[in-house]
């Protein structure tokens, strides 16, 4: 099956700093990548959808200047949390979908962000 | 808009018990339906899927049938094991109208299986 990796798996940072999370599709080309956020004991909330080479589409209520998404290649998307605050602490999960299999997304293992 | 409703947990069962987790959906068009499983501290793994009405998805002893008439996709397993303890998410995938498909998730059901 298709594999998606995320790096780092865990990150702890100080309030006010920026954190970058990488999402890579290892064995397929992800024309579309998705970023989700999951709070403890809750479901996944879609933050944004990005297509390779174009700007991300953000869901309502998600600040695009705070959560910068770059999808520069068919195998890499990055999420940068700028000027992080404790309320940004969460589990961030990415997924990728290829142009030939729109019906299925392949998920990364997630990144646990803790902002002190 | 699209939505998924699944039974609230947590669900606690003894090993070898029968499992049912109910899931119903609301969607325009003809969505694909999925069950994902999340183990503690991990991302989501696809458990099974069905892409059209009356399809049955199955994997690792779990089954779910796409019922268009009742807009349901209930997850079942005849005999659960301790290793099945996890959070289960029902989801639908439908065209978002913005050039891509989007997944809509239910809130998740935590299953605990005790020996």
Tab-separated table of C-alpha atoms in Angstrom:
chain	number	residue	atom	x	y	z
A	1	UNK	CA	0.000	0.000	0.000
A	2	UNK	CA	0.933	3.654	-0.304
A	3	UNK	CA	3.085	5.015	2.515
A	4	UNK	CA	3.152	8.505	3.949
A	5	UNK	CA	5.732	9.625	6.483
A	6	UNK	CA	5.795	12.620	8.782
A	7	UNK	CA	8.692	14.291	10.500
A	8	UNK	CA	9.132	14.931	13.322
A	9	UNK	CA	6.865	12.544	15.191
A	10	UNK	CA	7.026	14.721	18.292
A	11	UNK	CA	8.138	18.283	18.825
A	12	UNK	CA	8.210	20.530	21.877
A	13	UNK	CA	8.790	24.224	21.383
A	14	UNK	CA	8.608	27.485	23.272
A	15	UNK	CA	5.766	29.907	22.795
A	16	UNK	CA	6.462	32.376	19.990
A	17	UNK	CA	8.676	30.122	17.930
A	18	UNK	CA	7.821	28.519	14.585
A	19	UNK	CA	7.686	24.812	13.890
A	20	UNK	CA	7.836	23.034	10.540
A	21	UNK	CA	6.282	19.617	9.978
A	22	UNK	CA	7.119	17.602	6.881
A	23	UNK	CA	4.831	15.170	5.119
A	24	UNK	CA	6.243	12.867	2.451
A	25	UNK	CA	4.649	10.326	0.155
A	26	UNK	CA	7.259	7.589	-0.123
A	27	UNK	CA	6.046	5.398	-2.942
A	28	UNK	CA	3.483	7.418	-4.862
A	29	UNK	CA	2.981	10.906	-6.209
A	30	UNK	CA	0.554	12.860	-4.092
A	31	UNK	CA	-1.075	15.447	-6.312
A	32	UNK	CA	-3.242	16.461	-3.378
A	33	UNK	CA	-2.234	16.561	0.261
A	34	UNK	CA	-4.416	17.253	3.253
A	35	UNK	CA	-3.584	18.542	6.722
A	36	UNK	CA	-5.718	17.625	9.701
A	37	UNK	CA	-5.692	18.555	13.332
A	38	UNK	CA	-6.883	16.274	16.095
A	39	UNK	CA	-7.576	17.346	19.662
A	40	UNK	CA	-7.514	14.753	22.448
A	41	UNK	CA	-10.377	12.282	22.223
A	42	UNK	CA	-11.840	14.082	19.231
A	43	UNK	CA	-12.152	13.498	15.538
A	44	UNK	CA	-9.943	14.834	12.784
A	45	UNK	CA	-10.609	18.343	11.619
A	46	UNK	CA	-9.545	19.220	8.097
A	47	UNK	CA	-7.357	22.319	8.116
A	48	UNK	CA	-6.421	22.696	4.479
A	49	UNK	CA	-6.111	21.008	1.126
A	50	UNK	CA	-3.125	21.599	-1.096
A	51	UNK	CA	-2.476	20.696	-4.686
A	52	UNK	CA	1.095	20.471	-5.915
A	53	UNK	CA	2.361	23.777	-7.201
A	54	UNK	CA	-0.611	25.864	-6.125
A	55	UNK	CA	-1.782	27.661	-3.015
A	56	UNK	CA	-3.502	25.713	-0.303
A	57	UNK	CA	-7.236	25.972	0.257
A	58	UNK	CA	-7.959	26.564	3.923
A	59	UNK	CA	-11.086	25.536	5.767
A	60	UNK	CA	-13.207	28.148	7.416
A	61	UNK	CA	-11.732	29.308	10.706
A	62	UNK	CA	-8.168	28.215	9.940
A	63	UNK	CA	-5.714	31.114	9.803
A	64	UNK	CA	-3.648	30.825	6.657
A	65	UNK	CA	-1.013	33.244	7.953
A	66	UNK	CA	-0.520	31.141	11.038
A	67	UNK	CA	-0.532	27.727	9.391
A	68	UNK	CA	1.651	28.034	6.309
A	69	UNK	CA	1.379	25.164	3.871
A	70	UNK	CA	3.770	24.506	1.032
A	71	UNK	CA	3.312	21.692	-1.479
A	72	UNK	CA	6.373	22.206	-3.613
A	73	UNK	CA	6.643	18.737	-5.106
A	74	UNK	CA	4.536	15.658	-5.702
A	75	UNK	CA	6.105	13.938	-2.716
A	76	UNK	CA	6.500	16.677	-0.121
A	77	UNK	CA	4.216	19.050	1.725
A	78	UNK	CA	5.151	21.124	4.750
A	79	UNK	CA	3.068	22.738	7.470
A	80	UNK	CA	4.683	25.581	9.396
A	81	UNK	CA	3.030	26.731	12.588
A	82	UNK	CA	4.189	30.310	12.979
A	83	UNK	CA	4.502	32.044	16.330
A	84	UNK	CA	3.155	28.996	18.095
A	85	UNK	CA	1.141	29.327	21.288
A	86	UNK	CA	0.024	26.721	23.820
A	87	UNK	CA	-3.422	26.537	22.204
A	88	UNK	CA	-1.733	25.281	19.026
A	89	UNK	CA	-0.656	22.151	20.875
A	90	UNK	CA	-2.305	19.277	19.085
A	91	UNK	CA	-1.809	16.170	16.954
A	92	UNK	CA	-1.289	17.092	13.307
A	93	UNK	CA	-1.890	14.448	10.661
A	94	UNK	CA	-1.291	14.706	6.934
A	95	UNK	CA	-2.579	12.558	4.127
A	96	UNK	CA	-1.900	12.241	0.440
A	97	UNK	CA	-4.012	11.312	-2.540
A	98	UNK	CA	-2.805	10.568	-6.029
A	99	UNK	CA	-4.416	11.815	-9.172
A	100	UNK	CA	-5.362	8.300	-10.184
A	101	UNK	CA	-7.045	7.339	-6.919
A	102	UNK	CA	-9.162	10.244	-5.825
A	103	UNK	CA	-11.227	7.966	-3.669
A	104	UNK	CA	-8.560	7.158	-1.152
A	105	UNK	CA	-6.286	9.135	1.120
A	106	UNK	CA	-3.186	7.647	2.722
A	107	UNK	CA	-2.388	8.949	6.163
A	108	UNK	CA	0.865	9.748	7.867
A	109	UNK	CA	1.544	8.648	11.445
A	110	UNK	CA	0.986	12.125	12.852
A	111	UNK	CA	3.078	14.733	14.666
A	112	UNK	CA	2.490	15.599	18.301
A	113	UNK	CA	3.157	19.318	18.841
A	114	UNK	CA	3.486	20.657	22.371
A	115	UNK	CA	3.948	24.391	22.840
A	116	UNK	CA	5.195	25.426	26.267
B	1	UNK	CA	-23.182	19.591	3.717
B	2	UNK	CA	-21.831	16.124	4.284
B	3	UNK	CA	-21.873	14.590	7.740
B	4	UNK	CA	-21.183	11.315	9.506
B	5	UNK	CA	-22.782	10.191	12.743
B	6	UNK	CA	-21.436	7.229	14.651
B	7	UNK	CA	-22.339	5.786	17.992
B	8	UNK	CA	-20.782	7.412	20.992
B	9	UNK	CA	-18.328	5.423	22.989
B	10	UNK	CA	-16.569	4.194	24.833
B	11	UNK	CA	-17.504	0.601	24.112
B	12	UNK	CA	-16.124	-2.089	26.401
B	13	UNK	CA	-16.418	-5.744	25.404
B	14	UNK	CA	-15.057	-9.022	26.609
B	15	UNK	CA	-12.777	-10.977	24.322
B	16	UNK	CA	-14.672	-13.017	21.691
B	17	UNK	CA	-17.792	-10.848	22.008
B	18	UNK	CA	-19.683	-9.575	18.957
B	19	UNK	CA	-19.023	-5.990	17.950
B	20	UNK	CA	-21.295	-3.509	16.191
B	21	UNK	CA	-20.478	0.160	15.786
B	22	UNK	CA	-23.253	2.063	14.071
B	23	UNK	CA	-22.557	4.685	11.434
B	24	UNK	CA	-24.979	6.736	9.355
B	25	UNK	CA	-24.217	9.473	6.896
B	26	UNK	CA	-25.657	12.417	5.022
B	27	UNK	CA	-24.175	13.295	1.670
B	28	UNK	CA	-25.022	14.641	-1.728
B	29	UNK	CA	-24.164	12.431	-4.640
B	30	UNK	CA	-22.596	9.018	-4.230
B	31	UNK	CA	-19.858	9.024	-1.610
B	32	UNK	CA	-17.389	6.287	-0.849
B	33	UNK	CA	-17.486	5.029	2.724
B	34	UNK	CA	-14.602	4.064	4.977
B	35	UNK	CA	-13.729	2.771	8.394
B	36	UNK	CA	-10.401	3.870	9.819
B	37	UNK	CA	-8.711	2.628	12.976
B	38	UNK	CA	-6.387	4.630	15.199
B	39	UNK	CA	-4.189	2.981	17.788
B	40	UNK	CA	-2.915	5.085	20.704
B	41	UNK	CA	-0.416	7.724	19.631
B	42	UNK	CA	-0.599	6.765	15.972
B	43	UNK	CA	-2.134	8.063	12.768
B	44	UNK	CA	-5.067	6.535	10.949
B	45	UNK	CA	-5.038	3.216	9.177
B	46	UNK	CA	-7.622	2.273	6.613
B	47	UNK	CA	-9.560	-0.715	7.912
B	48	UNK	CA	-12.033	-1.226	5.076
B	49	UNK	CA	-13.972	0.633	2.449
B	50	UNK	CA	-16.933	0.417	0.081
B	51	UNK	CA	-17.347	2.558	-2.988
B	52	UNK	CA	-20.922	1.894	-4.059
B	53	UNK	CA	-24.268	0.763	-2.735
B	54	UNK	CA	-24.485	-2.861	-1.517
B	55	UNK	CA	-20.703	-3.249	-1.540
B	56	UNK	CA	-19.300	-5.040	1.484
B	57	UNK	CA	-15.902	-4.044	2.768
B	58	UNK	CA	-14.010	-6.551	4.871
B	59	UNK	CA	-10.619	-6.857	6.522
B	60	UNK	CA	-9.162	-8.663	9.554
B	61	UNK	CA	-12.565	-10.113	10.428
B	62	UNK	CA	-14.310	-6.730	10.307
B	63	UNK	CA	-17.147	-6.133	7.855
B	64	UNK	CA	-19.377	-3.244	6.812
B	65	UNK	CA	-22.008	-3.042	4.075
B	66	UNK	CA	-22.858	0.150	2.191
B	67	UNK	CA	-26.628	0.548	2.639
B	68	UNK	CA	-27.919	3.398	0.515
B	69	UNK	CA	-31.536	2.927	1.535
B	70	UNK	CA	-30.716	3.458	5.200
B	71	UNK	CA	-27.612	5.635	4.562
B	72	UNK	CA	-25.636	3.401	6.890
B	73	UNK	CA	-22.270	1.660	7.053
B	74	UNK	CA	-22.242	-0.237	10.337
B	75	UNK	CA	-19.015	-1.944	11.396
B	76	UNK	CA	-19.234	-5.518	12.686
B	77	UNK	CA	-16.905	-8.218	13.931
B	78	UNK	CA	-17.986	-11.603	15.139
B	79	UNK	CA	-15.301	-12.150	17.775
B	80	UNK	CA	-13.162	-9.283	19.030
B	81	UNK	CA	-9.667	-9.620	20.427
B	82	UNK	CA	-7.728	-7.518	22.914
B	83	UNK	CA	-5.594	-6.295	20.022
B	84	UNK	CA	-8.703	-4.697	18.459
B	85	UNK	CA	-8.739	-2.082	21.215
B	86	UNK	CA	-8.498	1.254	19.399
B	87	UNK	CA	-10.556	4.203	18.209
B	88	UNK	CA	-12.656	3.560	15.104
B	89	UNK	CA	-13.686	6.339	12.737
B	90	UNK	CA	-16.382	6.134	10.105
B	91	UNK	CA	-15.825	8.469	7.160
B	92	UNK	CA	-17.181	9.379	3.765
B	93	UNK	CA	-15.281	10.684	0.778
B	94	UNK	CA	-17.059	12.974	-1.628
B	95	UNK	CA	-16.105	15.483	-4.262
B	96	UNK	CA	-15.640	18.861	-2.629
B	97	UNK	CA	-16.325	20.911	-5.727
B	98	UNK	CA	-12.916	22.547	-5.420
B	99	UNK	CA	-10.991	20.083	-7.526
B	100	UNK	CA	-10.487	17.413	-4.900
B	101	UNK	CA	-12.229	14.870	-2.761
B	102	UNK	CA	-12.607	15.491	0.970
B	103	UNK	CA	-13.045	13.102	3.823
B	104	UNK	CA	-15.672	13.820	6.435
B	105	UNK	CA	-15.152	11.916	9.687
B	106	UNK	CA	-17.431	10.818	12.451
B	107	UNK	CA	-16.385	11.619	16.008
B	108	UNK	CA	-14.838	8.229	16.614
B	109	UNK	CA	-15.741	5.335	18.881
B	110	UNK	CA	-13.263	4.054	21.407
B	111	UNK	CA	-13.309	0.281	21.774
B	112	UNK	CA	-11.733	-1.473	24.729
B	113	UNK	CA	-11.587	-5.264	24.729
B	114	UNK	CA	-10.861	-6.933	28.041
B	115	UNK	CA	-9.505	-10.470	28.428
